[in-house]
PDB file of C-alpha atoms in Angstrom:
ATOM      1  CA  MET A   1      54.860  33.808-103.429  1.00 54.00           C
ATOM      2  CA  THR A   2      51.900  32.429-101.604  1.00 69.00           C
ATOM      3  CA  GLU A   3      49.182  34.568-100.153  1.00 82.00           C
ATOM      4  CA  LEU A   4      50.118  33.308 -96.683  1.00 79.00           C
ATOM      5  CA  SER A   5      53.698  34.570 -97.141  1.00 78.00           C
ATOM      6  CA  SER A   6      52.415  37.972 -98.240  1.00 76.00           C
ATOM      7  CA  ILE A   7      50.167  38.176 -95.200  1.00 83.00           C
ATOM      8  CA  PHE A   8      53.033  37.152 -92.918  1.00 78.00           C
ATOM      9  CA  LEU A   9      55.394  39.777 -94.372  1.00 78.00           C
ATOM     10  CA  THR A  10      52.710  42.455 -94.002  1.00 79.00           C
ATOM     11  CA  ILE A  11      52.169  41.462 -90.356  1.00 82.00           C
ATOM     12  CA  VAL A  12      55.925  41.509 -89.679  1.00 80.00           C
ATOM     13  CA  ALA A  13      56.245  44.990 -91.193  1.00 77.00           C
ATOM     14  CA  SER A  14      53.231  46.298 -89.262  1.00 80.00           C
ATOM     15  CA  LEU A  15      54.327  44.848 -85.937  1.00 78.00           C
ATOM     16  CA  ASN A  16      57.798  46.303 -86.321  1.00 72.00           C
ATOM     17  CA  ILE A  17      56.416  49.774 -86.949  1.00 78.00           C
ATOM     18  CA  GLY A  18      54.413  49.321 -83.749  1.00 79.00           C
ATOM     19  CA  VAL A  19      57.578  48.255 -81.917  1.00 74.00           C
ATOM     20  CA  VAL A  20      59.369  51.396 -83.124  1.00 71.00           C
ATOM     21  CA  PHE A  21      56.623  53.639 -81.755  1.00 75.00           C
ATOM     22  CA  PHE A  22      56.427  51.714 -78.490  1.00 75.00           C
ATOM     23  CA  VAL A  23      60.169  51.461 -77.779  1.00 71.00           C
ATOM     24  CA  TYR A  24      61.669  54.581 -79.288  1.00 68.00           C
ATOM     25  CA  TRP A  25      59.130  57.183 -78.307  1.00 73.00           C
ATOM     26  CA  ARG A  26      59.190  56.062 -74.679  1.00 73.00           C
ATOM     27  CA  ARG A  27      62.949  56.761 -74.417  1.00 70.00           C
ATOM     28  CA  PRO A  28      64.170  58.608 -77.535  1.00 69.00           C
ATOM     29  CA  ARG A  29      67.598  59.587 -76.176  1.00 72.00           C
ATOM     30  CA  ASP A  30      68.424  56.110 -74.937  1.00 77.00           C
ATOM     31  CA  ALA A  31      71.132  54.413 -77.057  1.00 76.00           C
ATOM     32  CA  THR A  32      69.613  50.957 -76.641  1.00 79.00           C
ATOM     33  CA  SER A  33      66.124  52.193 -77.596  1.00 80.00           C
ATOM     34  CA  THR A  34      67.536  53.934 -80.657  1.00 80.00           C
ATOM     35  CA  ALA A  35      69.464  50.831 -81.699  1.00 82.00           C
ATOM     36  CA  PHE A  36      66.454  48.560 -81.208  1.00 84.00           C
ATOM     37  CA  ALA A  37      64.203  50.985 -83.106  1.00 85.00           C
ATOM     38  CA  LEU A  38      66.664  50.991 -86.021  1.00 86.00           C
ATOM     39  CA  LEU A  39      66.674  47.203 -85.984  1.00 87.00           C
ATOM     40  CA  ALA A  40      62.866  47.150 -86.135  1.00 87.00           C
ATOM     41  CA  ILE A  41      62.738  49.797 -88.897  1.00 88.00           C
ATOM     42  CA  PHE A  42      65.170  47.879 -91.098  1.00 92.00           C
ATOM     43  CA  LEU A  43      63.344  44.603 -90.486  1.00 89.00           C
ATOM     44  CA  CYS A  44      60.173  46.373 -91.616  1.00 88.00           C
ATOM     45  CA  PHE A  45      61.994  47.778 -94.660  1.00 92.00           C
ATOM     46  CA  TRP A  46      63.319  44.315 -95.549  1.00 91.00           C
ATOM     47  CA  SER A  47      59.880  42.704 -95.160  1.00 90.00           C
ATOM     48  CA  LEU A  48      58.260  45.314 -97.409  1.00 90.00           C
ATOM     49  CA  ALA A  49      60.989  44.998-100.052  1.00 93.00           C
ATOM     50  CA  ILE A  50      60.540  41.210-100.185  1.00 90.00           C
ATOM     51  CA  LEU A  51      56.747  41.579-100.270  1.00 90.00           C
ATOM     52  CA  LEU A  52      56.853  44.105-103.115  1.00 92.00           C
ATOM     53  CA  PHE A  53      59.404  41.963-104.981  1.00 93.00           C
ATOM     54  CA  SER A  54      57.048  39.006-104.774  1.00 89.00           C
ATOM     55  CA  LEU A  55      54.185  41.084-106.151  1.00 89.00           C
ATOM     56  CA  ALA A  56      56.148  42.800-108.945  1.00 91.00           C
ATOM     57  CA  THR A  57      55.434  41.639-112.484  1.00 90.00           C
ATOM     58  CA  ASN A  58      58.091  43.683-114.284  1.00 91.00           C
ATOM     59  CA  SER A  59      61.717  42.487-114.415  1.00 90.00           C
ATOM     60  CA  ILE A  60      63.232  45.959-113.899  1.00 92.00           C
ATOM     61  CA  THR A  61      60.978  46.706-110.933  1.00 93.00           C
ATOM     62  CA  SER A  62      61.709  43.251-109.515  1.00 94.00           C
ATOM     63  CA  LEU A  63      65.450  43.805-109.915  1.00 94.00           C
ATOM     64  CA  TYR A  64      65.446  47.114-108.030  1.00 93.00           C
ATOM     65  CA  LEU A  65      63.183  45.763-105.311  1.00 94.00           C
ATOM     66  CA  MET A  66      65.616  42.885-104.832  1.00 95.00           C
ATOM     67  CA  LYS A  67      68.481  45.400-104.648  1.00 96.00           C
ATOM     68  CA  LEU A  68      66.521  47.269-101.966  1.00 95.00           C
ATOM     69  CA  SER A  69      66.028  44.021-100.049  1.00 95.00           C
ATOM     70  CA  TYR A  70      69.811  43.515-100.036  1.00 96.00           C
ATOM     71  CA  VAL A  71      70.306  47.084 -98.803  1.00 97.00           C
ATOM     72  CA  ALA A  72      67.714  46.421 -96.089  1.00 96.00           C
ATOM     73  CA  ALA A  73      69.446  43.179 -95.089  1.00 96.00           C
ATOM     74  CA  LEU A  74      72.768  45.021 -94.852  1.00 97.00           C
ATOM     75  CA  LEU A  75      71.210  47.758 -92.721  1.00 96.00           C
ATOM     76  CA  LEU A  76      69.549  45.091 -90.599  1.00 94.00           C
ATOM     77  CA  SER A  77      72.892  43.430 -89.854  1.00 95.00           C
ATOM     78  CA  VAL A  78      74.577  46.756 -89.071  1.00 95.00           C
ATOM     79  CA  SER A  79      71.739  47.837 -86.798  1.00 92.00           C
ATOM     80  CA  PHE A  80      71.915  44.472 -85.003  1.00 93.00           C
ATOM     81  CA  TYR A  81      75.637  45.026 -84.478  1.00 92.00           C
ATOM     82  CA  TYR A  82      74.936  48.545 -83.182  1.00 90.00           C
ATOM     83  CA  PHE A  83      72.254  47.163 -80.863  1.00 89.00           C
ATOM     84  CA  ALA A  84      74.667  44.520 -79.546  1.00 91.00           C
ATOM     85  CA  ILE A  85      77.207  47.230 -78.689  1.00 88.00           C
ATOM     86  CA  SER A  86      74.658  49.423 -76.933  1.00 86.00           C
ATOM     87  CA  PHE A  87      72.886  46.643 -75.035  1.00 81.00           C
ATOM     88  CA  PRO A  88      72.717  46.270 -72.048  1.00 75.00           C
ATOM     89  CA  GLY A  89      75.072  49.054 -70.972  1.00 75.00           C
ATOM     90  CA  ASN A  90      73.253  51.768 -72.957  1.00 72.00           C
ATOM     91  CA  LYS A  91      76.507  52.942 -74.537  1.00 76.00           C
ATOM     92  CA  ARG A  92      77.207  54.152 -78.049  1.00 77.00           C
ATOM     93  CA  PRO A  93      80.111  52.893 -80.187  1.00 80.00           C
ATOM     94  CA  SER A  94      83.265  55.013 -80.176  1.00 83.00           C
ATOM     95  CA  LYS A  95      83.568  57.741 -82.808  1.00 89.00           C
ATOM     96  CA  PRO A  96      86.094  55.808 -84.983  1.00 89.00           C
ATOM     97  CA  HIS A  97      83.972  52.669 -84.671  1.00 85.00           C
ATOM     98  CA  SER A  98      80.826  54.578 -85.720  1.00 87.00           C
ATOM     99  CA  ILE A  99      82.625  56.180 -88.663  1.00 93.00           C
ATOM    100  CA  ALA A 100      83.935  52.796 -89.848  1.00 92.00           C
ATOM    101  CA  MET A 101      80.430  51.270 -89.660  1.00 92.00           C
ATOM    102  CA  TYR A 102      78.964  54.246 -91.504  1.00 93.00           C
ATOM    103  CA  VAL A 103      81.622  54.264 -94.262  1.00 96.00           C
ATOM    104  CA  ILE A 104      81.496  50.500 -94.888  1.00 95.00           C
ATOM    105  CA  THR A 105      77.691  50.491 -94.936  1.00 95.00           C
ATOM    106  CA  SER A 106      77.454  53.562 -97.164  1.00 96.00           C
ATOM    107  CA  LEU A 107      79.994  52.262 -99.685  1.00 97.00           C
ATOM    108  CA  LEU A 108      78.370  48.850 -99.946  1.00 97.00           C
ATOM    109  CA  THR A 109      74.902  50.412-100.208  1.00 96.00           C
ATOM    110  CA  LEU A 110      76.070  52.608-103.084  1.00 96.00           C
ATOM    111  CA  LEU A 111      77.669  49.612-104.791  1.00 96.00           C
ATOM    112  CA  ILE A 112      74.485  47.534-104.446  1.00 96.00           C
ATOM    113  CA  LEU A 113      72.470  50.291-106.098  1.00 93.00           C
ATOM    114  CA  ILE A 114      74.771  50.361-109.153  1.00 93.00           C
ATOM    115  CA  PRO A 115      73.173  48.474-112.059  1.00 91.00           C
ATOM    116  CA  GLY A 116      74.847  45.106-112.552  1.00 91.00           C
ATOM    117  CA  PHE A 117      76.406  44.998-109.088  1.00 95.00           C
ATOM    118  CA  LEU A 118      75.313  42.003-107.007  1.00 94.00           C
ATOM    119  CA  THR A 119      72.012  41.377-108.836  1.00 93.00           C
ATOM    120  CA  ARG A 120      72.435  41.030-112.586  1.00 90.00           C
ATOM    121  CA  GLU A 121      68.871  40.209-113.584  1.00 91.00           C
ATOM    122  CA  VAL A 122      65.593  38.637-112.569  1.00 92.00           C
ATOM    123  CA  ALA A 123      64.429  35.689-114.647  1.00 90.00           C
ATOM    124  CA  PHE A 124      60.761  34.738-114.711  1.00 89.00           C
ATOM    125  CA  HIS A 125      59.961  31.020-114.728  1.00 88.00           C
ATOM    126  CA  PRO A 126      56.684  29.071-114.452  1.00 89.00           C
ATOM    127  CA  TRP A 127      57.636  28.273-110.849  1.00 85.00           C
ATOM    128  CA  GLY A 128      58.455  31.895-109.933  1.00 84.00           C
ATOM    129  CA  LYS A 129      61.282  34.407-110.109  1.00 89.00           C
ATOM    130  CA  GLU A 130      64.969  33.704-110.066  1.00 90.00           C
ATOM    131  CA  VAL A 131      67.488  36.367-109.089  1.00 92.00           C
ATOM    132  CA  ILE A 132      70.738  36.007-111.041  1.00 93.00           C
ATOM    133  CA  LEU A 133      73.599  37.118-108.814  1.00 94.00           C
ATOM    134  CA  ASN A 134      77.207  38.034-109.523  1.00 93.00           C
ATOM    135  CA  SER A 135      79.088  35.595-107.294  1.00 93.00           C
ATOM    136  CA  VAL A 136      82.077  37.894-106.648  1.00 95.00           C
ATOM    137  CA  HIS A 137      79.828  40.793-105.663  1.00 95.00           C
ATOM    138  CA  TYR A 138      77.692  38.453-103.578  1.00 95.00           C
ATOM    139  CA  SER A 139      80.823  37.299-101.735  1.00 96.00           C
ATOM    140  CA  ILE A 140      81.639  40.914-100.856  1.00 95.00           C
ATOM    141  CA  PHE A 141      78.086  41.498 -99.636  1.00 96.00           C
ATOM    142  CA  LEU A 142      78.074  38.234 -97.699  1.00 96.00           C
ATOM    143  CA  PHE A 143      81.399  39.011 -96.005  1.00 96.00           C
ATOM    144  CA  VAL A 144      80.167  42.399 -94.733  1.00 96.00           C
ATOM    145  CA  PHE A 145      76.742  41.030 -93.752  1.00 96.00           C
ATOM    146  CA  VAL A 146      78.236  38.089 -91.839  1.00 96.00           C
ATOM    147  CA  TYR A 147      80.876  40.318 -90.235  1.00 95.00           C
ATOM    148  CA  PHE A 148      78.218  42.574 -88.697  1.00 95.00           C
ATOM    149  CA  PHE A 149      75.735  39.809 -87.913  1.00 94.00           C
ATOM    150  CA  VAL A 150      78.212  37.390 -86.354  1.00 96.00           C
ATOM    151  CA  GLY A 151      80.069  40.311 -84.774  1.00 94.00           C
ATOM    152  CA  GLY A 152      76.839  41.370 -83.094  1.00 92.00           C
ATOM    153  CA  HIS A 153      76.332  37.869 -81.729  1.00 94.00           C
ATOM    154  CA  ILE A 154      79.909  37.762 -80.446  1.00 93.00           C
ATOM    155  CA  VAL A 155      79.514  41.146 -78.737  1.00 89.00           C
ATOM    156  CA  LEU A 156      76.256  40.010 -77.109  1.00 87.00           C
ATOM    157  CA  TRP A 157      77.815  36.727 -76.023  1.00 88.00           C
ATOM    158  CA  TRP A 158      80.895  38.433 -74.613  1.00 79.00           C
TER     159      TRP A 158
END
């Protein structure tokens, strides 16, 4: 990864931490502030995981950092969905809805962290790293990610 990309990811992570402090601590009990703060935290987490993956020189470390980036991306999509529900009416999702989001996210997160699930290996090439994915597992991840991400857009649009 280029030095410019590393700098950009560091800036994104830093700015999002600043956003969390600015938004959340002004109105900590506000559902929309909480949802937006979660969105910013997970964007920071994703940026750092990608940055560390790009800097890693060991295949095992690279593999687990890539797994963490997928977990962060999942959490990012779920937090966007949560934000879409809470904005602009400052309401929280219903209890069954919250439980379903939590269960789906938790199960997929646990699956991603299992060795061999989703990311099989990281191959090093002269041009960089290549993440070898399991296509069936990736389809499961992609379905859940797109469901929450597109669902959030539909809720905001509606």
